[in-house]
PDB file of C-alpha atoms in Angstrom:
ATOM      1  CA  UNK A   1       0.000   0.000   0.000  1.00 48.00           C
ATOM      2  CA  UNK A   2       2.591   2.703   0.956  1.00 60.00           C
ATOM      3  CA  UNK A   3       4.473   1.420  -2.328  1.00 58.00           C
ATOM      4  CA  UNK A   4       1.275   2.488  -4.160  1.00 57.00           C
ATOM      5  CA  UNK A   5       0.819   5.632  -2.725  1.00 53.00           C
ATOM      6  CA  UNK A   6       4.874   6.500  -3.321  1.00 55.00           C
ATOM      7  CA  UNK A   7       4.402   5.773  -6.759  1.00 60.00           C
ATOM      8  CA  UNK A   8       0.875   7.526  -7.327  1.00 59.00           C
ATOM      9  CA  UNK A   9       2.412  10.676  -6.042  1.00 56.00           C
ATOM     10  CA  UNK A  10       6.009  10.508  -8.030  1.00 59.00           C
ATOM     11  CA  UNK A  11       3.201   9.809 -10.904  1.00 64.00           C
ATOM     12  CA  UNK A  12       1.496  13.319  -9.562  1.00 61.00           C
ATOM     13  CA  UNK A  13       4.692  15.246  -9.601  1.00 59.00           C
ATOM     14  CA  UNK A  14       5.892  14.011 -13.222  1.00 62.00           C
ATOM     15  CA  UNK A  15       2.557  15.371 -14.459  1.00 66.00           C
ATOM     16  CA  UNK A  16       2.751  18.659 -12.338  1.00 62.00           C
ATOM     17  CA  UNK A  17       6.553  19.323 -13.025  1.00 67.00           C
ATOM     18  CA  UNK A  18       7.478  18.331 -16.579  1.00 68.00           C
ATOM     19  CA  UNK A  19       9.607  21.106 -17.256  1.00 74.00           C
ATOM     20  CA  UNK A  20      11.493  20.526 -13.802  1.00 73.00           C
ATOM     21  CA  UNK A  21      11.870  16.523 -14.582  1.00 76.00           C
ATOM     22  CA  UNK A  22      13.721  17.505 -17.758  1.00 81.00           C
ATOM     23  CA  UNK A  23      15.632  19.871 -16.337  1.00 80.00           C
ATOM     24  CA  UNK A  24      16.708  17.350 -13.772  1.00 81.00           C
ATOM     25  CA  UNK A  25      17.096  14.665 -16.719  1.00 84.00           C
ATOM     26  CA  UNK A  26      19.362  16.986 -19.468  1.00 87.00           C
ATOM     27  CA  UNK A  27      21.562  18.331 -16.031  1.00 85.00           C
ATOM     28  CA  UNK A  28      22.323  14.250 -15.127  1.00 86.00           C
ATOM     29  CA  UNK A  29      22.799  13.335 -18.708  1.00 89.00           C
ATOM     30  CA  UNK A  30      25.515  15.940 -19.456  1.00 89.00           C
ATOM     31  CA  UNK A  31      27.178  15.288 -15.494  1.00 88.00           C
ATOM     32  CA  UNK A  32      27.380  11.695 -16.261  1.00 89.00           C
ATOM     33  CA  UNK A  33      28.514  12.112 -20.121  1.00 91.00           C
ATOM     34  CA  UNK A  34      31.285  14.551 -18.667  1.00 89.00           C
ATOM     35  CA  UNK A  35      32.616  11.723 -15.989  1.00 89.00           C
ATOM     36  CA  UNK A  36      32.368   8.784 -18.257  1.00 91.00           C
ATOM     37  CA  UNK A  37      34.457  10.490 -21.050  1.00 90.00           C
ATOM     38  CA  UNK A  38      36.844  11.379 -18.351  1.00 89.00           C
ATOM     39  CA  UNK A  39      37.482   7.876 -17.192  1.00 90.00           C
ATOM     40  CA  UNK A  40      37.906   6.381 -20.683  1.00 92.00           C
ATOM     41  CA  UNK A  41      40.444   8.821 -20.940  1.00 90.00           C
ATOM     42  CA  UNK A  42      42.322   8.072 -17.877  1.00 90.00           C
ATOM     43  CA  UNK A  43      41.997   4.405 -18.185  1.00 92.00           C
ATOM     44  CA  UNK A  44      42.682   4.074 -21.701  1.00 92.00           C
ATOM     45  CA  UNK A  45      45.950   6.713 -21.268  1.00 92.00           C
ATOM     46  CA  UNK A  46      47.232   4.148 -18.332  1.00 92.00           C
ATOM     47  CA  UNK A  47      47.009   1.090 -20.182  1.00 92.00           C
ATOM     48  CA  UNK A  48      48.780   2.868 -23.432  1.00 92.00           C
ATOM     49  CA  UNK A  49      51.273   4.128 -21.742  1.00 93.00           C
ATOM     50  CA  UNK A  50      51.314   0.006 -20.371  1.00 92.00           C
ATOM     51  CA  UNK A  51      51.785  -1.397 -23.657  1.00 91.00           C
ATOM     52  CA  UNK A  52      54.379   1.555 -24.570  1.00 91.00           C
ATOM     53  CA  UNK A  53      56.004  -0.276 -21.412  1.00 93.00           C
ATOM     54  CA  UNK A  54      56.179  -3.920 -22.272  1.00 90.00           C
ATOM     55  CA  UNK A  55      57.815  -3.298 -25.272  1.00 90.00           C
ATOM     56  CA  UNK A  56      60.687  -1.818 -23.918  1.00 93.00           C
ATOM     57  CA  UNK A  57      63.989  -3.855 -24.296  1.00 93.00           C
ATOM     58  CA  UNK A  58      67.223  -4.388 -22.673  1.00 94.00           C
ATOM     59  CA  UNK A  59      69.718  -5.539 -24.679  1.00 92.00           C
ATOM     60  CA  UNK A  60      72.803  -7.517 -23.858  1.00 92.00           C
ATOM     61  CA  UNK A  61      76.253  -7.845 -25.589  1.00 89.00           C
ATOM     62  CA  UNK A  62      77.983 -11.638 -25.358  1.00 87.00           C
ATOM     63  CA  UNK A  63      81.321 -11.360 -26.888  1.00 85.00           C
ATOM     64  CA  UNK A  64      81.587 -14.075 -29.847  1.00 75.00           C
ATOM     65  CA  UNK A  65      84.110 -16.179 -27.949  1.00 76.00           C
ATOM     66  CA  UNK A  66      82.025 -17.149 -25.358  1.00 75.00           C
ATOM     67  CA  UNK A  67      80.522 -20.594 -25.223  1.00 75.00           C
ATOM     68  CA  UNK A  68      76.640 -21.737 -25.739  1.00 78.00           C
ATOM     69  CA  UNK A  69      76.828 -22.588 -21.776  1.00 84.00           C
ATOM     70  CA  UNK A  70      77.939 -19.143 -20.981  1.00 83.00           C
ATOM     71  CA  UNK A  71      74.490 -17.924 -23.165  1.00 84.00           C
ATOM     72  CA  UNK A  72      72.697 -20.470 -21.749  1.00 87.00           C
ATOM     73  CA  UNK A  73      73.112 -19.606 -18.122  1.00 87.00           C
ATOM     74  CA  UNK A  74      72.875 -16.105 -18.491  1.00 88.00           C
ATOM     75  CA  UNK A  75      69.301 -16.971 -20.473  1.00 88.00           C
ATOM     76  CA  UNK A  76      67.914 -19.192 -17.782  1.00 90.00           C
ATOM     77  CA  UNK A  77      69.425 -16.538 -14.789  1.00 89.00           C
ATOM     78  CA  UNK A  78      67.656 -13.890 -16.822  1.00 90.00           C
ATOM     79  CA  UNK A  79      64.419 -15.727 -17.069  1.00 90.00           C
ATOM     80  CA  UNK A  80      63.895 -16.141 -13.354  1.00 89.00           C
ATOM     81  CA  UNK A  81      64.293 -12.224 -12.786  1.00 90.00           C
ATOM     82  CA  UNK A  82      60.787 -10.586 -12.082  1.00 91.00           C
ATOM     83  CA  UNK A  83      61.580  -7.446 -13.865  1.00 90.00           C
ATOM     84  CA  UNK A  84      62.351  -9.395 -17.375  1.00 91.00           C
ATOM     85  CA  UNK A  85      59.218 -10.951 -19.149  1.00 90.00           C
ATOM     86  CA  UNK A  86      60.443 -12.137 -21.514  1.00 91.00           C
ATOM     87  CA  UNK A  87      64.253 -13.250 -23.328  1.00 92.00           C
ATOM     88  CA  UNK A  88      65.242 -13.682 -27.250  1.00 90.00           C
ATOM     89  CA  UNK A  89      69.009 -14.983 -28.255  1.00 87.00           C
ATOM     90  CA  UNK A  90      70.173 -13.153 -31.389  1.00 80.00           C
ATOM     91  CA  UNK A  91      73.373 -14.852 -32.371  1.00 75.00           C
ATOM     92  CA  UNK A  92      76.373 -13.139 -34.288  1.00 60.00           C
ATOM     93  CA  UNK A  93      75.635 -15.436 -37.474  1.00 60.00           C
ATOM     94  CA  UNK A  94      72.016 -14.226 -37.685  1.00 62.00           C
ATOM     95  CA  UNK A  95      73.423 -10.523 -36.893  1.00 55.00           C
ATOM     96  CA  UNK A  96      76.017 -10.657 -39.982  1.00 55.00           C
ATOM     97  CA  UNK A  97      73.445 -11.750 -42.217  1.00 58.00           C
ATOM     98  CA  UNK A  98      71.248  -9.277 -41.583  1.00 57.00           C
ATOM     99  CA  UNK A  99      74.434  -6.904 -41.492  1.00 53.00           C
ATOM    100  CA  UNK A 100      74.667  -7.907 -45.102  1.00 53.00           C
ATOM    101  CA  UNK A 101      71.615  -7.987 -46.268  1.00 58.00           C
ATOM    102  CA  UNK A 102      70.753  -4.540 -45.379  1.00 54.00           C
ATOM    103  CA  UNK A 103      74.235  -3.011 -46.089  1.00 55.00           C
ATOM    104  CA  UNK A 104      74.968  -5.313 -48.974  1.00 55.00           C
ATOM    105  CA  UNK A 105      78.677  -5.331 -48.170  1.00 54.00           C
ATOM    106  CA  UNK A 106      80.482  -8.317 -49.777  1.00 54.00           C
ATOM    107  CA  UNK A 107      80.617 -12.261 -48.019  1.00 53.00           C
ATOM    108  CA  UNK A 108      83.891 -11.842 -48.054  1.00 53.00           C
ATOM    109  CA  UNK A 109      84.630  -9.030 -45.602  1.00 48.00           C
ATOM    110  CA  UNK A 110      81.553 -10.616 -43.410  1.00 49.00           C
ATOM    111  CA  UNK A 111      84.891 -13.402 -42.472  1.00 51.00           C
ATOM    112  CA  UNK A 112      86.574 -10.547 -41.146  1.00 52.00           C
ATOM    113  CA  UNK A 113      83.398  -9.158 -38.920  1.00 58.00           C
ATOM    114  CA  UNK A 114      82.418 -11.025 -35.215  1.00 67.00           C
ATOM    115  CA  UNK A 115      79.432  -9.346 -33.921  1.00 71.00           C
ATOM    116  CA  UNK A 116      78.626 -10.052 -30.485  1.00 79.00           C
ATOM    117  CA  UNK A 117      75.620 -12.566 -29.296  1.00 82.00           C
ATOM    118  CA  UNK A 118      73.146 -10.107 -28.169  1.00 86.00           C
ATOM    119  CA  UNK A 119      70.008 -11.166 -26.029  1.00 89.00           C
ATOM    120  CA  UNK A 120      66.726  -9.220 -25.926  1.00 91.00           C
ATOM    121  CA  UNK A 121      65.329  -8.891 -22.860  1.00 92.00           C
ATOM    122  CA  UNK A 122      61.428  -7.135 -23.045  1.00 93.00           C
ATOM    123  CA  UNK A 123      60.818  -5.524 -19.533  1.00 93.00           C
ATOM    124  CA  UNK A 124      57.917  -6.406 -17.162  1.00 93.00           C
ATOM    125  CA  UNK A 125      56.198  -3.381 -17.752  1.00 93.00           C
ATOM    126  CA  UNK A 126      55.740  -2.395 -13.498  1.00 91.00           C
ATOM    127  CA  UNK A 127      59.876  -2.473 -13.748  1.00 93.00           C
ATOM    128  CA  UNK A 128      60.120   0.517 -16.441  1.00 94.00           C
ATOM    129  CA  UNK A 129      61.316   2.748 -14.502  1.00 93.00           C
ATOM    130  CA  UNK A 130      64.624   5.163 -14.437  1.00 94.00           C
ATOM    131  CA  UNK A 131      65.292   3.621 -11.207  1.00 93.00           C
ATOM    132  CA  UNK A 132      64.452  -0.215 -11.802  1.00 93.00           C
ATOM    133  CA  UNK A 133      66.530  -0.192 -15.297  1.00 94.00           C
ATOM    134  CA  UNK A 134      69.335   1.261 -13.765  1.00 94.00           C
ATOM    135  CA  UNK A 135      69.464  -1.251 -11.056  1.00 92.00           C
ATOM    136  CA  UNK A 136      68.716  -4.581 -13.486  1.00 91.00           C
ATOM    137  CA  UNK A 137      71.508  -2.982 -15.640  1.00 92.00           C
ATOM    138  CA  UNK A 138      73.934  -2.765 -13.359  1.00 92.00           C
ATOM    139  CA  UNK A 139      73.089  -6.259 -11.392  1.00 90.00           C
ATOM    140  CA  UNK A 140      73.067  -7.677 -14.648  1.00 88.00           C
ATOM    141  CA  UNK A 141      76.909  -6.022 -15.499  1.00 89.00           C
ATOM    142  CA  UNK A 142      77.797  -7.126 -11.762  1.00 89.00           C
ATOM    143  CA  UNK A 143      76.881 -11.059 -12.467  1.00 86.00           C
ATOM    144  CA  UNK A 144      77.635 -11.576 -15.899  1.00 87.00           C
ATOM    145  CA  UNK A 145      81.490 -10.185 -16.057  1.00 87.00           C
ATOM    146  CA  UNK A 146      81.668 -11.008 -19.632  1.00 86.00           C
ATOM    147  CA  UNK A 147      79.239  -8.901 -21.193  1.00 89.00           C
ATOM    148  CA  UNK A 148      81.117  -6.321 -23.487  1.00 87.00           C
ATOM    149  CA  UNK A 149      77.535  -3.993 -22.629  1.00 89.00           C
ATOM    150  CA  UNK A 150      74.232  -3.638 -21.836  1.00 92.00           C
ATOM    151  CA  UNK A 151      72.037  -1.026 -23.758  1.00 93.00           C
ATOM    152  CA  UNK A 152      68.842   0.067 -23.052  1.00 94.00           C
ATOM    153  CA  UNK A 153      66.895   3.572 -24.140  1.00 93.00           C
ATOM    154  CA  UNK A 154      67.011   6.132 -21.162  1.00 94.00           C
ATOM    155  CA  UNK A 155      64.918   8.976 -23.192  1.00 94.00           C
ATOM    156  CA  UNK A 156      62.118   6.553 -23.676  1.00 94.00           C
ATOM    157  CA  UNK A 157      62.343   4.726 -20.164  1.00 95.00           C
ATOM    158  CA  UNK A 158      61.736   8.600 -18.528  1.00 95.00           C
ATOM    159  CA  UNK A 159      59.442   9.526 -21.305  1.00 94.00           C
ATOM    160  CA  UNK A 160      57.109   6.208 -19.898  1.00 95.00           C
ATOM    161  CA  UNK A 161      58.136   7.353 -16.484  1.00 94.00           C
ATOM    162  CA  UNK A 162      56.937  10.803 -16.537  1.00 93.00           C
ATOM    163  CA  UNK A 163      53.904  10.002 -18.993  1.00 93.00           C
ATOM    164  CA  UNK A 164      52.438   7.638 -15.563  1.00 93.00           C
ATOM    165  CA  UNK A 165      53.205  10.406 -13.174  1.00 92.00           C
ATOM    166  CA  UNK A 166      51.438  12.748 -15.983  1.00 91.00           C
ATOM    167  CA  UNK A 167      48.374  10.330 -15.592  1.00 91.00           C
ATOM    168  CA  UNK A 168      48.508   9.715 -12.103  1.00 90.00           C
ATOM    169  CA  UNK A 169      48.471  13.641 -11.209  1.00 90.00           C
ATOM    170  CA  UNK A 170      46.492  14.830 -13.872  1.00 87.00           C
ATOM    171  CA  UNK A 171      44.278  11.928 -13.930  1.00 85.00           C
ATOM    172  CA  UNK A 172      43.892  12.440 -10.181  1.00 87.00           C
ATOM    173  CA  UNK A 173      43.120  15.885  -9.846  1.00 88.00           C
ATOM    174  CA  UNK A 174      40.495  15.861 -13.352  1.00 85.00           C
ATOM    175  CA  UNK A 175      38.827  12.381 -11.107  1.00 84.00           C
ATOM    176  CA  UNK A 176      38.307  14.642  -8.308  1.00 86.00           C
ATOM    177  CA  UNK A 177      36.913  17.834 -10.181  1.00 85.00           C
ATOM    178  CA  UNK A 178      34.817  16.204 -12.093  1.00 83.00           C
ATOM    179  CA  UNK A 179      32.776  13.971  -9.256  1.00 82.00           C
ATOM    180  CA  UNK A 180      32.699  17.278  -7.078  1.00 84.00           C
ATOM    181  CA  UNK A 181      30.915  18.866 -10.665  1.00 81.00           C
ATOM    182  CA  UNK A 182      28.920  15.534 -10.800  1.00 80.00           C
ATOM    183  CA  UNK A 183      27.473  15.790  -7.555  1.00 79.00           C
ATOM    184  CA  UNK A 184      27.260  19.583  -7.633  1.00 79.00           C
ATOM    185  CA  UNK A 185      25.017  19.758 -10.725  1.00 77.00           C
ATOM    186  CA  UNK A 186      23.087  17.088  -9.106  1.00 74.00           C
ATOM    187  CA  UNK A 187      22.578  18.644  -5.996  1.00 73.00           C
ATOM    188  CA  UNK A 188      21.634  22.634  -7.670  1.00 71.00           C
ATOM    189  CA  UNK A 189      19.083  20.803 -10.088  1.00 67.00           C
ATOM    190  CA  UNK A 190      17.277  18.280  -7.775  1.00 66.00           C
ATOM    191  CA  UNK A 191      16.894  21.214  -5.258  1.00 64.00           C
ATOM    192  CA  UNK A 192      15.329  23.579  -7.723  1.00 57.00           C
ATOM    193  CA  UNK A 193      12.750  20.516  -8.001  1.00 58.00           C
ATOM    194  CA  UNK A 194      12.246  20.334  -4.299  1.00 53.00           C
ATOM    195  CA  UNK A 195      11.312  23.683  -3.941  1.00 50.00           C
ATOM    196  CA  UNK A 196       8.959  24.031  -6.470  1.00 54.00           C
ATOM    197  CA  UNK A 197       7.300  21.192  -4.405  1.00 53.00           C
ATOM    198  CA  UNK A 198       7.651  22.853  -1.497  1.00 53.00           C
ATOM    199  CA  UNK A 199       3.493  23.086  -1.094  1.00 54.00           C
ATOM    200  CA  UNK A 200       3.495  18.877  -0.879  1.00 54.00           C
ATOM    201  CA  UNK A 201       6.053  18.828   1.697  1.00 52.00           C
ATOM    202  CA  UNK A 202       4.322  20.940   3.930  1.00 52.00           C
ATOM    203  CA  UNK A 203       1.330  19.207   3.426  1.00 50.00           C
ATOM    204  CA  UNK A 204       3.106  16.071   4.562  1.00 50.00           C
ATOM    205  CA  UNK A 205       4.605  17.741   6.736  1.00 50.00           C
ATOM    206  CA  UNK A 206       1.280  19.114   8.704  1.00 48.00           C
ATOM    207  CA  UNK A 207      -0.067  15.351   8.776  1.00 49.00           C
ATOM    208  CA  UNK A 208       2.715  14.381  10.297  1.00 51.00           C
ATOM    209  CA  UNK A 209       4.552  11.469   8.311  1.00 54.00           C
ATOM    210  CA  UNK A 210       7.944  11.277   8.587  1.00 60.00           C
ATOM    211  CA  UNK A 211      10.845  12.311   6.988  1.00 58.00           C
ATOM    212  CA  UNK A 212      11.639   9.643   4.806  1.00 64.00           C
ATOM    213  CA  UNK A 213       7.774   9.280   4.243  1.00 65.00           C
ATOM    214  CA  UNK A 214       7.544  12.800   2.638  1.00 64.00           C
ATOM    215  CA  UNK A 215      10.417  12.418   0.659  1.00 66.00           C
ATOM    216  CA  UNK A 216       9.875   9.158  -1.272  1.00 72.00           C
ATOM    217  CA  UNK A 217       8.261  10.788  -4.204  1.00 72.00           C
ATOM    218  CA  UNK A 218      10.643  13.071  -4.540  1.00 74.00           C
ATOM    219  CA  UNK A 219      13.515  10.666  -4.513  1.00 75.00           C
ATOM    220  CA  UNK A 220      11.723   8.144  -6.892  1.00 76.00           C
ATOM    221  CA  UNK A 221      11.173  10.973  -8.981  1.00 77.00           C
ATOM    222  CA  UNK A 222      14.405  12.304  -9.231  1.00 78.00           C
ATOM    223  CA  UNK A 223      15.311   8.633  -9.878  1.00 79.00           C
ATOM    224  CA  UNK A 224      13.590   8.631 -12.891  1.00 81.00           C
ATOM    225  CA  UNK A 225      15.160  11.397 -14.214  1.00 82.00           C
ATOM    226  CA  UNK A 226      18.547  10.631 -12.906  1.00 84.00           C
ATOM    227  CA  UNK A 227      18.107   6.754 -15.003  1.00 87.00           C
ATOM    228  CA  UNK A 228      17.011   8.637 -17.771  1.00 88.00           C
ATOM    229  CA  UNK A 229      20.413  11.098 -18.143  1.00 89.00           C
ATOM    230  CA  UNK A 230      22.394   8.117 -17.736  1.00 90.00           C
ATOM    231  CA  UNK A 231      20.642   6.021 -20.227  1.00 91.00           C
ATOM    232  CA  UNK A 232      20.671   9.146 -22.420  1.00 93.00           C
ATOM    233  CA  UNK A 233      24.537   9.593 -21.951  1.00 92.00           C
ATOM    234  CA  UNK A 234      25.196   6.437 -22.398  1.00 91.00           C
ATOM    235  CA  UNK A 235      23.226   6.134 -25.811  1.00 92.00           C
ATOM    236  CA  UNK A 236      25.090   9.153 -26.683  1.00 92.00           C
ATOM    237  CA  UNK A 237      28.396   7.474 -25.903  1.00 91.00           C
ATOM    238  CA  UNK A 238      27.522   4.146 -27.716  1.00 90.00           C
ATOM    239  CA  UNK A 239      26.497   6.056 -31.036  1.00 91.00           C
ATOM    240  CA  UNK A 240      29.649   8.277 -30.720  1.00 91.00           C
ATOM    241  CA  UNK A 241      31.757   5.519 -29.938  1.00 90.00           C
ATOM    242  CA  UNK A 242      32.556   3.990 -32.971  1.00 89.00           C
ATOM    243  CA  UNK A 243      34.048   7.651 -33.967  1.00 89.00           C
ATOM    244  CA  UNK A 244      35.851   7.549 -30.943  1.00 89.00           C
ATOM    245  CA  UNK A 245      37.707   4.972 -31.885  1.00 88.00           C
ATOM    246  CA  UNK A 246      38.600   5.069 -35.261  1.00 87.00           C
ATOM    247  CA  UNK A 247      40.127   8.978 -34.584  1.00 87.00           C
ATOM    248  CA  UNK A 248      41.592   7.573 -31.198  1.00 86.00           C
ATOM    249  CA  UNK A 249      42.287   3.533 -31.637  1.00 86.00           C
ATOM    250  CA  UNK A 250      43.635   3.852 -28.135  1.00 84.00           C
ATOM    251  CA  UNK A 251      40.594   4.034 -26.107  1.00 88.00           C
ATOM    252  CA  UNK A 252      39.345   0.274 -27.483  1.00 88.00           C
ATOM    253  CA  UNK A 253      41.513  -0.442 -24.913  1.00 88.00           C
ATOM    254  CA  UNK A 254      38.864   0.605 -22.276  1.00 91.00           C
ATOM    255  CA  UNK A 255      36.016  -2.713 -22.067  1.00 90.00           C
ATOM    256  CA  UNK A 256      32.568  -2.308 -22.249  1.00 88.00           C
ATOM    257  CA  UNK A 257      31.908  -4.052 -18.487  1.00 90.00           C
ATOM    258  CA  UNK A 258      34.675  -1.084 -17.381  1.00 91.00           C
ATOM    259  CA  UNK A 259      31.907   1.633 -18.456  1.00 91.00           C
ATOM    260  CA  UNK A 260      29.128  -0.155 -17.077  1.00 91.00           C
ATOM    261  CA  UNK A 261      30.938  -0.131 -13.634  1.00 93.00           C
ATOM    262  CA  UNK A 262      31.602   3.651 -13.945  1.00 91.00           C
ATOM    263  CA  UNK A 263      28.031   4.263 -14.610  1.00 90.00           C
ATOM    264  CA  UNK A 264      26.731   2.283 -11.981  1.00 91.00           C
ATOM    265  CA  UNK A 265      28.743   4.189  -9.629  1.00 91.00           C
ATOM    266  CA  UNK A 266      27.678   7.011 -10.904  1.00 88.00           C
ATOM    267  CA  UNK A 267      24.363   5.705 -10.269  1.00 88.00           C
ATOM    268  CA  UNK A 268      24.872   5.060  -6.967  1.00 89.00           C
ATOM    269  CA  UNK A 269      26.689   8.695  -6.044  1.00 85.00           C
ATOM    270  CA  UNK A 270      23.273  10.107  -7.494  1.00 83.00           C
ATOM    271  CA  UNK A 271      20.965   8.016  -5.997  1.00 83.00           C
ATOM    272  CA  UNK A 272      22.720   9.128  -2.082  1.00 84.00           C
ATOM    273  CA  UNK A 273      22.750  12.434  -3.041  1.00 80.00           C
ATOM    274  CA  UNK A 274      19.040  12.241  -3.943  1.00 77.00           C
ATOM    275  CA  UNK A 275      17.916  10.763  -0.895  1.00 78.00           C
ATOM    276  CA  UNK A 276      19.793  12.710   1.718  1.00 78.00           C
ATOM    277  CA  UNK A 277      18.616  16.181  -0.220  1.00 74.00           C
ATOM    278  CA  UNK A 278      15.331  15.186  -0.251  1.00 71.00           C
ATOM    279  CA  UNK A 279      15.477  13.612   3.338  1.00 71.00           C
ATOM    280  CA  UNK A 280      17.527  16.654   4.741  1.00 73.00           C
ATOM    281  CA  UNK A 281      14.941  19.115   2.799  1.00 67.00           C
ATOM    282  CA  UNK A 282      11.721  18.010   4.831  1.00 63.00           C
ATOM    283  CA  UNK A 283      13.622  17.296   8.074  1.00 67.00           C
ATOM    284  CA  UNK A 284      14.312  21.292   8.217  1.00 64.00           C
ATOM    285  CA  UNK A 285      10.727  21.643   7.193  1.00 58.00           C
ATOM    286  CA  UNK A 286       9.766  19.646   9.587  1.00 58.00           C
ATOM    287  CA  UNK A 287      11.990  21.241  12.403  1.00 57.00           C
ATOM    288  CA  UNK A 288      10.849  24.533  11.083  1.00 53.00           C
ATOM    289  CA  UNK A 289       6.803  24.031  11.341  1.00 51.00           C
ATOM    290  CA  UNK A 290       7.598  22.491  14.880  1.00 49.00           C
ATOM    291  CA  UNK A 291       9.275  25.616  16.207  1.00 51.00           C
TER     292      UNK A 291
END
């Protein structure tokens, strides 16, 4: 029965306040478009600059005298270190023909030429850092005393590094902004509802039903209109997405269960703020016609 009655007056205040209702509905469908885009952004940025990561390399220099077992240990030692995902053997004969394919110098001089064994190493991509490179480097130069070098790119190590503290900060501080802006423009629109029903919650008020009691309407009806901005923004998002994408291939990277769980707590931060406004609204109403 009191279910009826909730829903028989949110019914009463959709017909009454159309104009309010789509305020309410445009205000949560822009908030929630804002928020989304920003955490596609962030999320899709992190997991680039990821990928940019794992495909970092460090490479190795065997001299050509050294024996297979000498390769072979420093493989299998390198393979058990956390911060190296993966390891590749490039041997000197594969390096001279490659040398003379591309420089086209004659197979005769190629007798003359011993190019080093070199082994890739591809980074884990949590160990890319300035400091974590430095230190495999130099534990790698400490146990293996016949390496002639070990190479890997600096500029691009700190470029990764600083793009992640870029993200982090950036990412961060827009996060913040933009669910204070969520649950402001919530908050300013819902209340201009609320007091243009100010007449109902007295009435409720003067028979009176409680707090919560009063308020139901006005949260189921700012429910409505909350649902329907984030269905709207997220019909907007799914028709824009495929343009997204194709002028940004980057942000495929975000999944479509990742957006869901951003809107949902979205959802969720609206729905609070919808209940304690209209719950806090008739309590001082209440309060008020008491004193």
């Amino acid at each position: 029965m009191t279910l009826w009655f909730h829903l028989l007056a949110a019914r009463s205040v959709l017909r009454r306040q159309p104009r309010a209702v789509v305020r309410m509905t445009l205000t949560s469908m822009v908030a929630t478009l804002w928020c989304l885009v920003g955490g596609i952004w962030a999320v899709a940025s992190w997991r680039e600059t990821q990928a940019m990561a794992s495909e970092t390399l460090m490479e190795l220099y065997v001299p050509s005298d050294a024996g297979s077992d000498a390769v072979s240990g420093l493989v299998q030692t390198l393979r058990a270190m956390p911060s190296i995902g993966s390891v590749r053997v490039i041997d000197g004969d594969r390096i001279l023909r490659t040398f003379q394919k591309d420089v086209g110098i004659d197979a005769t001089l190629t007798d003359m030429l011993q190019p080093p064994t070199v082994v890739q190493c591809a980074m884990n991509p949590a160990f890319v850092t300035m400091q974590h490179m430095t230190s495999t480097s130099d534990a790698c130069k400490a146990a293996f005393p016949l390496l002639t070098g070990v190479h890997w790119s600096q500029e691009y190590v700190y470029a990764i590094e600083r793009r992640r503290a870029d993200i982090l900060v950036m990412g961060s501080v827009a996060a913040a902004l933009s669910a204070i802006m969520f649950l402001l423009a919530i908050l300013y629109a819902f209340r201009a509802e609320l007091h243009r029903a100010e007449p109902d919650l007295n009435v409720g008020v003067l028979l009176g039903a409680s707090s919560s009691f009063v308020a139901m309407p006005h949260v189921l009806v700012s429910s409505v209109a909350g649902a329907l901005g984030l269905g709207l923004a997220a019909g907007v998002l799914a028709l824009a997405w495929s343009q997204m994408t194709a002028h940004a291939s980057w942000l495929s990277a975000v999944r479509p269960h990742e957006v869901i769980i951003m809107g949902a707590l979205l959802a969720v931060a609206g729905l609070i703020v919808c209940w304690w406004q209209s719950v806090s609204t008739v309590s001082r109403r209440t309060r008020a016609k008491r004193g």
